[in-house]
XYZ file of N, CA, C and O in Angstrom:
648
model
N 1.071 -1.568 0.121
C 0.084 0.370 -0.314
C 0.763 0.798 -0.073
O 2.405 1.427 -0.073
N 0.717 2.303 -0.451
C 1.542 3.362 -0.586
C 0.965 4.249 0.350
O -0.266 4.119 1.309
N 1.681 5.069 0.865
C 1.948 6.664 2.399
C 1.260 6.968 1.723
O 0.559 7.614 0.502
N 0.306 7.375 2.878
C 0.344 8.515 2.656
C 0.703 10.153 3.901
O 0.878 9.707 4.642
N 0.336 10.593 2.717
C 0.914 12.135 3.602
C 2.476 12.120 3.965
O 2.731 12.584 4.939
N 3.178 11.875 3.552
C 4.694 10.910 3.877
C 4.940 9.839 5.261
O 5.709 9.660 5.067
N 3.531 9.002 5.473
C 3.829 8.298 6.359
C 3.050 6.904 6.404
O 2.339 7.282 5.679
N 4.053 6.103 5.723
C 3.509 4.546 5.826
C 1.486 4.271 6.854
O 1.794 4.824 7.931
N 0.478 3.976 5.251
C -0.835 3.063 6.607
C 0.257 1.986 7.345
O -0.544 1.954 8.924
N 0.881 1.481 7.777
C 1.054 0.900 8.805
C 1.496 1.269 10.468
O 0.799 0.954 10.876
N 2.294 2.943 10.145
C 2.516 3.181 11.119
C 1.221 4.480 11.559
O 0.971 4.451 12.976
N 0.129 4.903 10.512
C -1.398 4.859 10.856
C -1.642 4.569 11.786
O -1.982 4.707 12.900
N -1.418 3.240 11.495
C -2.168 2.240 11.914
C -2.274 1.689 13.246
O -3.129 0.893 14.265
N -0.368 1.968 13.143
C 0.314 1.322 15.061
C -0.393 2.695 15.997
O 0.781 2.886 16.641
N -0.586 3.238 16.137
C -0.992 4.010 16.428
C -0.471 5.648 16.162
O 0.159 5.915 17.812
N 0.886 5.262 15.691
C 1.154 6.282 15.177
C 0.706 8.495 14.988
O -0.271 7.650 15.652
N 1.440 8.813 14.838
C 0.673 10.555 14.039
C -0.569 10.178 13.987
O -0.661 9.493 12.244
N -1.281 10.445 13.936
C -3.436 10.079 13.254
C -2.996 11.394 12.421
O -2.944 12.744 13.072
N -2.422 11.392 11.420
C -2.520 11.835 10.098
C -3.938 12.405 9.051
O -4.177 11.754 7.979
N -4.676 12.911 9.976
C -6.345 13.323 9.262
C -5.426 14.089 8.345
O -5.290 14.689 8.385
N -7.234 13.707 7.456
C -7.084 15.473 6.453
C -6.651 16.003 6.385
O -6.007 17.029 5.940
N -7.357 17.023 7.658
C -7.037 17.869 8.015
C -6.034 18.829 8.058
O -5.371 20.073 8.409
N -5.586 17.560 9.407
C -4.696 18.160 9.722
C -3.054 18.200 8.833
O -2.420 18.892 9.130
N -3.224 16.927 7.681
C -1.947 17.281 7.023
C -1.516 17.981 5.629
O -1.223 18.659 5.848
N -3.166 17.887 4.961
C -3.059 19.078 3.825
C -3.372 20.207 4.242
O -4.105 20.805 3.793
N -2.946 20.498 4.684
C -3.415 22.066 5.345
C -2.868 23.408 4.894
O -3.382 24.124 4.703
N -2.134 23.000 3.350
C -1.907 24.145 2.820
C -2.209 24.886 2.312
O -2.853 26.597 2.390
N -3.211 24.386 1.006
C -5.434 25.433 1.289
C -5.457 25.854 2.287
O -5.805 27.993 1.829
N -5.566 25.811 3.236
C -6.596 26.786 4.363
C -5.086 27.587 5.000
O -5.390 28.642 5.311
N -3.700 27.199 4.554
C -2.919 28.020 4.770
C -2.826 29.605 4.191
O -2.778 30.655 4.159
N -2.499 29.002 2.897
C -2.794 29.689 2.397
C -4.004 30.815 1.450
O -4.181 32.534 1.482
N -5.048 30.277 2.267
C -6.680 31.215 1.907
C -6.818 32.175 2.724
O -6.830 33.539 3.079
N -5.773 31.774 3.981
C -6.199 32.818 5.236
C -4.841 34.313 4.979
O -5.620 34.868 4.989
N -3.900 34.277 4.127
C -2.701 34.758 4.064
C -3.717 35.363 2.742
O -3.045 36.981 3.162
N -4.087 34.362 1.863
C -4.743 35.568 1.004
C -5.875 36.406 0.783
O -6.545 37.697 1.074
N -7.251 35.803 2.002
C -8.219 36.810 2.205
C -8.375 36.821 3.899
O -9.581 37.285 3.962
N -8.000 36.805 4.427
C -7.938 36.957 5.563
C -7.918 35.945 6.904
O -8.595 34.878 6.124
N -8.516 36.246 8.346
C -8.856 35.584 9.146
C -10.020 34.805 8.738
O -11.038 35.635 7.964
N -10.535 33.508 9.434
C -12.158 32.897 9.131
C -13.038 33.644 10.144
O -12.171 32.646 11.062
N -14.038 34.014 9.982
C -14.450 34.057 11.086
C -15.673 32.940 11.189
O -15.715 32.393 11.996
N -16.208 32.107 10.632
C -16.698 30.884 10.612
C -16.296 29.916 10.050
O -16.124 30.301 8.953
N -16.687 28.737 9.582
C -16.470 27.165 8.482
C -17.081 26.330 9.048
O -18.224 26.373 10.628
N -17.635 25.678 8.569
C -17.659 23.999 8.391
C -17.055 22.884 7.788
O -16.487 23.162 7.114
N -17.497 22.225 8.108
C -16.729 20.648 6.755
C -17.229 19.159 7.481
O -18.217 19.301 8.294
N -17.665 18.816 5.982
C -17.958 17.656 6.287
C -16.157 16.289 5.723
O -15.871 17.076 5.018
N -16.637 15.722 7.238
C -15.454 15.294 6.468
C -15.096 13.585 6.695
O -16.520 13.475 7.695
N -14.955 12.354 6.174
C -14.570 11.367 6.375
C -14.458 10.127 6.057
O -12.968 10.952 5.199
N -14.063 8.904 5.575
C -13.641 8.366 5.481
C -14.229 7.149 4.453
O -14.482 6.572 4.700
N -13.800 7.473 3.258
C -14.540 6.620 2.414
C -14.143 5.336 1.708
O -15.003 5.603 1.053
N -12.956 6.674 1.186
C -11.748 5.298 0.543
C -11.767 3.844 0.844
O -11.626 3.229 2.539
N -10.826 3.167 -0.205
C -10.642 1.344 0.813
C -9.020 1.830 1.402
O -8.467 0.675 1.964
N -8.368 2.739 1.629
C -7.219 3.000 2.481
C -7.788 2.418 3.682
O -8.390 2.616 4.423
N -7.070 2.118 3.865
C -6.881 1.250 5.720
C -5.762 1.706 6.405
O -5.417 1.288 7.273
N -6.727 3.476 7.024
C -7.026 3.973 8.247
C -8.207 3.969 9.312
O -8.947 3.329 8.454
N -7.046 3.824 10.310
C -8.843 4.488 10.764
C -9.533 5.883 10.733
O -9.767 6.569 12.585
N -9.014 7.082 9.833
C -8.799 8.161 9.800
C -9.020 8.699 8.983
O -9.596 8.351 7.911
N -10.198 9.970 9.687
C -11.455 10.449 7.716
C -9.879 10.592 6.593
O -8.412 10.961 7.074
N -10.352 10.678 4.912
C -9.350 10.448 4.200
C -9.959 11.333 3.282
O -9.157 11.573 2.396
N -10.741 12.255 3.147
C -11.640 13.214 2.739
C -12.222 14.133 4.053
O -12.861 14.379 4.731
N -12.444 15.770 2.911
C -12.594 16.467 3.246
C -12.826 17.962 2.404
O -12.544 18.562 1.704
N -14.558 18.004 2.877
C -14.833 19.338 2.080
C -15.426 20.415 3.106
O -16.130 20.431 3.787
N -14.631 20.849 3.580
C -14.764 22.289 3.384
C -14.909 23.817 3.082
O -14.855 24.453 2.689
N -16.603 25.052 4.592
C -16.566 26.074 3.779
C -15.847 27.077 4.977
O -15.633 27.009 5.801
N -15.392 28.843 3.702
C -15.447 29.116 5.144
C -15.681 30.421 4.892
O -16.070 31.060 3.120
N -16.169 30.806 6.048
C -16.338 32.258 5.736
C -15.349 33.303 6.355
O -15.041 32.921 7.568
N -14.621 34.416 5.255
C -13.781 35.038 5.745
C -14.218 36.586 6.205
O -15.189 37.096 5.614
N -13.454 37.349 6.814
C -13.748 39.000 7.564
C -14.060 39.507 6.865
O -14.816 40.784 6.681
N -12.848 39.528 5.551
C -12.991 40.329 4.666
C -14.474 40.460 3.519
O -14.497 41.164 3.253
N -15.513 39.155 4.208
C -16.473 39.259 3.345
C -16.475 37.878 2.036
O -17.739 37.962 1.429
N -15.491 37.235 2.260
C -15.164 36.278 0.953
C -15.323 35.564 1.404
O -15.250 34.810 2.551
N -16.351 34.422 0.356
C -16.403 32.431 0.626
C -15.789 32.350 0.410
O -15.057 32.580 -0.630
N -15.463 30.378 0.713
C -14.042 30.268 -0.320
C -14.820 28.808 0.255
O -15.753 28.475 1.042
N -14.028 27.909 -0.582
C -14.166 26.233 -0.878
C -13.309 25.479 -0.508
O -12.114 25.818 -1.538
N -12.955 24.204 0.085
C -12.197 23.828 0.445
C -12.127 22.427 -0.216
O -13.139 22.205 0.759
N -11.936 22.061 -1.284
C -11.882 19.835 -1.054
C -10.638 19.131 -1.198
O -9.363 19.883 -1.372
N -10.733 18.136 0.332
C -8.899 18.010 -0.178
C -9.109 15.931 0.393
O -10.551 15.979 0.855
N -7.928 15.539 0.016
C -8.308 14.191 -0.084
C -7.193 13.252 -0.327
O -6.240 13.368 -0.816
N -6.757 12.428 0.089
C -5.671 11.486 0.592
C -5.800 10.473 -0.574
O -4.408 9.917 -1.094
N -6.939 9.590 -1.814
C -7.096 8.802 -2.494
C -6.926 9.448 -4.174
O -6.737 8.264 -4.789
N -6.926 10.836 -4.669
C -7.344 11.153 -5.545
C -6.137 11.574 -6.287
O -4.855 11.507 -6.415
N -5.785 9.675 -7.596
C -4.766 9.824 -8.611
C -5.170 10.049 -9.475
O -6.227 9.910 -10.474
N -4.456 11.382 -10.286
C -3.038 12.224 -9.866
C -3.572 13.414 -9.037
O -4.849 13.106 -8.920
N -2.869 13.486 -8.397
C -3.064 13.985 -6.802
C -3.311 15.144 -8.042
O -2.846 16.012 -8.647
N -4.897 16.229 -7.060
C -4.858 18.248 -7.879
C -4.639 19.163 -7.058
O -4.545 18.386 -5.855
N -4.146 20.002 -7.094
C -3.798 21.441 -6.341
C -4.003 22.583 -6.297
O -3.309 23.415 -7.793
N -5.007 23.073 -6.758
C -5.408 24.044 -8.165
C -6.275 24.970 -6.749
O -6.866 25.049 -5.859
N -6.140 26.386 -7.770
C -6.452 27.059 -6.372
C -7.355 28.372 -7.452
O -7.124 28.386 -8.564
N -8.386 28.549 -6.932
C -9.794 29.987 -8.367
C -9.819 30.405 -7.053
O -10.629 30.046 -6.417
N -9.329 31.895 -7.683
C -10.731 33.216 -6.831
C -11.031 33.462 -7.680
O -11.064 34.503 -9.000
N -12.697 33.334 -7.397
C -13.127 34.913 -8.299
C -13.770 35.941 -7.951
O -14.136 35.975 -6.688
N -13.774 36.841 -8.755
C -13.996 38.788 -8.312
C -14.692 39.561 -9.424
O -14.597 38.291 -10.280
N -14.467 40.422 -8.740
C -15.377 41.194 -9.803
C -14.878 42.082 -11.049
O -15.256 42.759 -11.807
N -13.382 42.155 -10.731
C -12.152 41.962 -11.790
C -12.115 40.909 -12.999
O -11.561 41.471 -14.000
N -13.032 39.922 -12.271
C -12.592 38.380 -13.094
C -11.650 37.493 -12.023
O -12.058 37.589 -11.230
N -11.585 36.207 -12.486
C -11.024 35.209 -11.963
C -9.658 34.902 -12.428
O -9.224 34.777 -13.560
N -8.716 34.901 -11.330
C -7.903 33.740 -11.249
C -7.945 32.536 -10.252
O -8.247 32.163 -10.114
N -6.677 32.522 -11.310
C -6.702 30.509 -11.743
C -5.008 30.089 -12.171
O -4.772 30.253 -12.827
N -5.159 28.988 -10.669
C -3.530 28.773 -10.684
C -3.736 27.147 -10.580
O -4.727 26.565 -10.004
N -3.001 26.090 -10.778
C -2.653 24.914 -11.020
C -1.377 24.053 -10.928
O -0.356 24.900 -11.720
N -1.400 24.190 -9.586
C -0.139 23.172 -9.104
C 0.642 22.302 -10.000
O 1.998 22.578 -10.434
N -0.132 21.883 -11.495
C 0.581 20.352 -12.156
C 2.241 21.936 -13.238
O 2.428 21.004 -13.901
N 1.601 23.098 -13.427
C 2.371 24.023 -14.000
C 2.816 25.161 -13.764
O 3.530 25.875 -14.377
N 2.200 25.398 -12.980
C 2.425 26.717 -11.910
C 1.712 28.146 -12.679
O 2.949 29.349 -12.096
N 1.244 28.207 -13.504
C 1.166 29.140 -13.952
C -0.388 30.007 -13.283
O -1.353 29.112 -13.571
N -0.225 30.739 -13.451
C -1.654 31.868 -13.156
C -2.247 32.588 -14.434
O -1.146 33.181 -14.885
N -3.445 32.258 -14.568
C -4.171 32.745 -15.059
C -5.212 34.007 -15.221
O -6.081 33.009 -14.086
N -5.323 34.652 -14.975
C -5.619 36.169 -15.056
C -7.308 35.689 -16.007
O -6.301 36.684 -17.073
N -8.030 35.651 -16.179
C -9.646 36.668 -17.095
C -10.173 37.719 -16.301
O -10.602 37.336 -16.055
N -10.348 38.389 -17.405
C -10.427 39.535 -16.835
C -11.305 40.264 -17.478
O -11.571 39.987 -18.393
N -11.888 40.533 -16.749
C -13.625 40.950 -17.192
C -13.521 42.031 -17.804
O -13.190 43.105 -17.813
N -13.828 42.139 -19.491
C -14.190 43.141 -19.980
C -14.548 44.399 -20.168
O -14.215 45.647 -21.057
N -15.525 44.453 -18.963
C -16.667 44.931 -19.094
C -16.594 45.164 -17.125
O -16.371 44.750 -16.688
N -17.368 46.743 -16.863
C -17.274 47.170 -15.216
C -18.704 45.994 -15.529
O -19.822 45.851 -15.648
N -17.802 45.949 -13.537
C -19.426 45.212 -13.272
C -20.053 45.628 -12.848
O -20.172 46.488 -12.856
N -21.488 44.883 -12.559
C -22.337 45.114 -12.584
C -23.656 45.873 -13.802
O -24.325 45.623 -13.732
N -22.481 45.114 -14.911
C -23.152 45.455 -16.327
C -24.192 44.696 -16.997
O -23.414 43.096 -16.824
N -25.412 44.269 -18.118
C -25.118 43.495 -18.474
C -24.374 43.112 -20.572
O -25.395 44.499 -20.669
N -24.625 42.128 -20.764
C -24.584 42.744 -22.390
C -24.604 40.871 -23.190
O -24.972 40.235 -22.347
N -26.305 40.785 -23.088
C -27.120 39.108 -23.782
C -25.538 38.440 -24.126
O -25.524 37.427 -24.889
N -24.503 39.295 -25.530
C -23.243 38.763 -26.031
C -22.170 39.701 -25.420
O -21.853 40.479 -25.656
N -21.624 39.061 -24.228
C -20.829 40.180 -24.158
C -19.389 40.224 -24.547
O -19.343 39.084 -25.393
N -18.268 40.725 -24.204
C -17.192 40.295 -24.771
C -16.751 39.245 -23.593
O -17.163 39.214 -22.763
N -15.859 38.332 -24.694
C -14.517 37.191 -24.265
C -14.223 38.223 -23.614
O -13.164 39.840 -23.621
N -13.578 37.202 -22.169
C -12.836 37.771 -21.071
C -10.951 38.461 -21.884
O -11.002 37.380 -23.210
N -10.477 38.819 -20.880
C -9.274 38.684 -22.003
C -7.832 38.485 -20.365
O -7.878 37.565 -19.256
N -7.324 37.129 -21.403
C -6.365 36.244 -20.822
C -4.662 37.260 -20.939
O -4.322 36.899 -21.579
N -4.473 37.659 -19.015
C -3.240 37.476 -18.974
C -3.255 36.031 -18.209
O -3.479 35.455 -17.358
N -1.107 35.746 -18.307
C -0.216 34.860 -17.524
C 0.943 35.115 -17.422
O 1.219 35.445 -17.586
N 0.580 34.608 -16.075
C 2.234 35.061 -15.393
C 2.812 33.404 -15.015
O 2.567 32.255 -14.025
N 4.142 33.472 -15.846
C 4.569 32.057 -15.781
C 5.338 31.585 -14.437
O 6.221 32.858 -14.269
N 5.920 30.971 -13.654
C 7.234 31.541 -12.574
C 8.386 31.310 -13.306
O 8.305 30.767 -14.640
N 9.354 32.124 -12.969
C 10.787 32.617 -13.287
C 11.202 30.699 -13.887
O 10.932 29.843 -13.731
N 12.625 30.574 -15.287
C 12.823 29.915 -15.822
C 13.577 29.009 -14.595
O 13.096 27.593 -14.521
N 14.181 29.592 -13.713
C 14.582 28.695 -12.432
C 14.747 28.989 -11.385
O 15.182 27.753 -10.586
N 12.541 28.502 -11.471
C 11.964 28.866 -9.814
C 12.175 26.828 -9.580
O 12.399 26.598 -11.025
N 12.839 27.187 -8.719
C 12.443 25.189 -7.757
C 11.759 26.065 -6.855
O 11.854 26.400 -6.259
N 10.207 25.542 -6.532
C 9.323 25.200 -5.008
C 10.320 25.338 -3.755
O 10.087 25.740 -2.692
N 11.045 24.212 -3.864
C 11.961 24.133 -2.937
C 12.679 25.323 -2.147
O 13.342 24.777 -0.997
N 13.687 25.847 -3.277
C 13.775 27.550 -2.460
C 13.179 28.643 -1.554
O 13.667 29.113 -0.799
N 11.703 27.923 -1.810
C 10.561 28.738 -1.104
C 11.070 28.177 0.457
O 11.545 29.093 2.068
N 10.980 27.401 0.448
C 10.881 26.204 2.260
C 12.376 26.777 2.513
O 12.254 26.418 3.901
N 13.485 26.465 1.318
C 14.903 26.821 2.911
C 14.784 28.285 2.013
O 15.576 28.861 3.743
N 14.417 29.264 1.575
C 14.297 30.402 2.353
C 13.551 31.004 3.293
O 14.009 31.231 4.788
N 12.734 30.514 4.469
C 12.083 30.290 5.131
C 12.278 29.775 6.181
O 12.269 30.461 7.447
N 13.290 28.634 5.556
C 13.822 27.775 7.426
C 14.919 28.767 6.965
O 15.284 29.585 8.455
N 15.653 28.747 6.759
C 16.850 30.071 6.409
C 16.372 31.269 7.306
O 17.730 32.029 9.020
N 14.937 32.251 7.161
C 14.804 32.703 7.594
C 14.299 33.500 9.891
O 14.558 33.753 10.252
N 13.833 32.087 8.922
C 13.161 31.627 10.411
C 14.711 31.120 11.567
O 14.140 31.288 12.956
N 15.584 30.708 10.836
C 16.629 30.228 12.500
C 17.567 32.080 12.585
O 17.205 32.154 13.596
N 17.316 32.204 11.291
C 18.096 33.594 11.874
C 16.752 35.158 13.166
O 18.218 35.123 13.563
N 15.867 34.827 12.705
C 15.209 35.539 13.607
C 14.961 34.681 15.005
O 14.654 35.778 16.096
N 15.056 33.146 14.395
C 15.474 32.941 16.318
C 16.708 32.929 16.877
O 16.562 33.833 18.116
N 17.675 33.368 16.200
C 18.734 33.290 17.224
C 19.652 35.123 17.483
O 20.035 35.321 18.277
N 18.726 36.250 16.222
C 19.077 36.896 16.184
C 17.790 37.694 17.479
O 18.228 38.911 17.594
N 17.103 37.148 17.222
C 15.804 37.248 18.535
C 14.563 38.646 17.737
O 14.796 40.078 18.397
N 14.796 39.007 16.788
C 14.184 39.296 15.254
C 12.753 39.276 16.020
O 12.045 38.355 16.189
N 12.160 40.646 15.934
C 10.341 40.400 15.902
C 10.024 40.404 14.279
O 7.985 39.950 14.483
N 10.277 40.434 13.397
C 9.889 40.061 11.783
C 9.680 39.182 12.057
O 11.213 38.078 11.093
N 9.420 38.530 11.165
C 8.453 37.072 11.512
C 8.429 36.840 9.276
O 8.479 35.610 9.021
N 7.856 37.750 8.799
C 7.796 37.587 7.862
C 9.382 38.139 6.317
O 10.268 38.721 6.654
N 8.965 37.200 5.099
C 10.055 37.001 4.468
C 9.993 38.362 3.854
O 9.197 38.577 3.348
N 11.515 39.157 3.264
C 11.505 40.688 2.623
C 11.710 39.525 0.654
O 12.738 39.048 1.006
């Protein structure tokens, strides 16, 4: 059986860290809070639905209401193959779509002012933003770790990367 969240199913079954899907796959929740602000309220449906031999939930559907007024939804699971990690933000000026598979951010701009209606609206304008040629995701984690060590050693109050 394949590993789950970096841990073997045997470790999960043997009383090791309870690797519930909500505890393990937290990146979407973290970056949504970073982008949209604090969460005022939420709901979640989570269950163990797959044949994975785990005694914890392996899927969650989460609804979020942010203090900024935004509303969001997150779906996470252990069993989808191939794995998918996407972000979509819909606003009055257009839609942002990002897919981890290619790292490209697509911005579909509204060609008209929000609130107007047209039976034959013009097509959205598409802008695309690709990661730099030499981008490696691991560099982000290395920079974060180095900064954390620097802050801890120097006892700085600035926890943000510059």
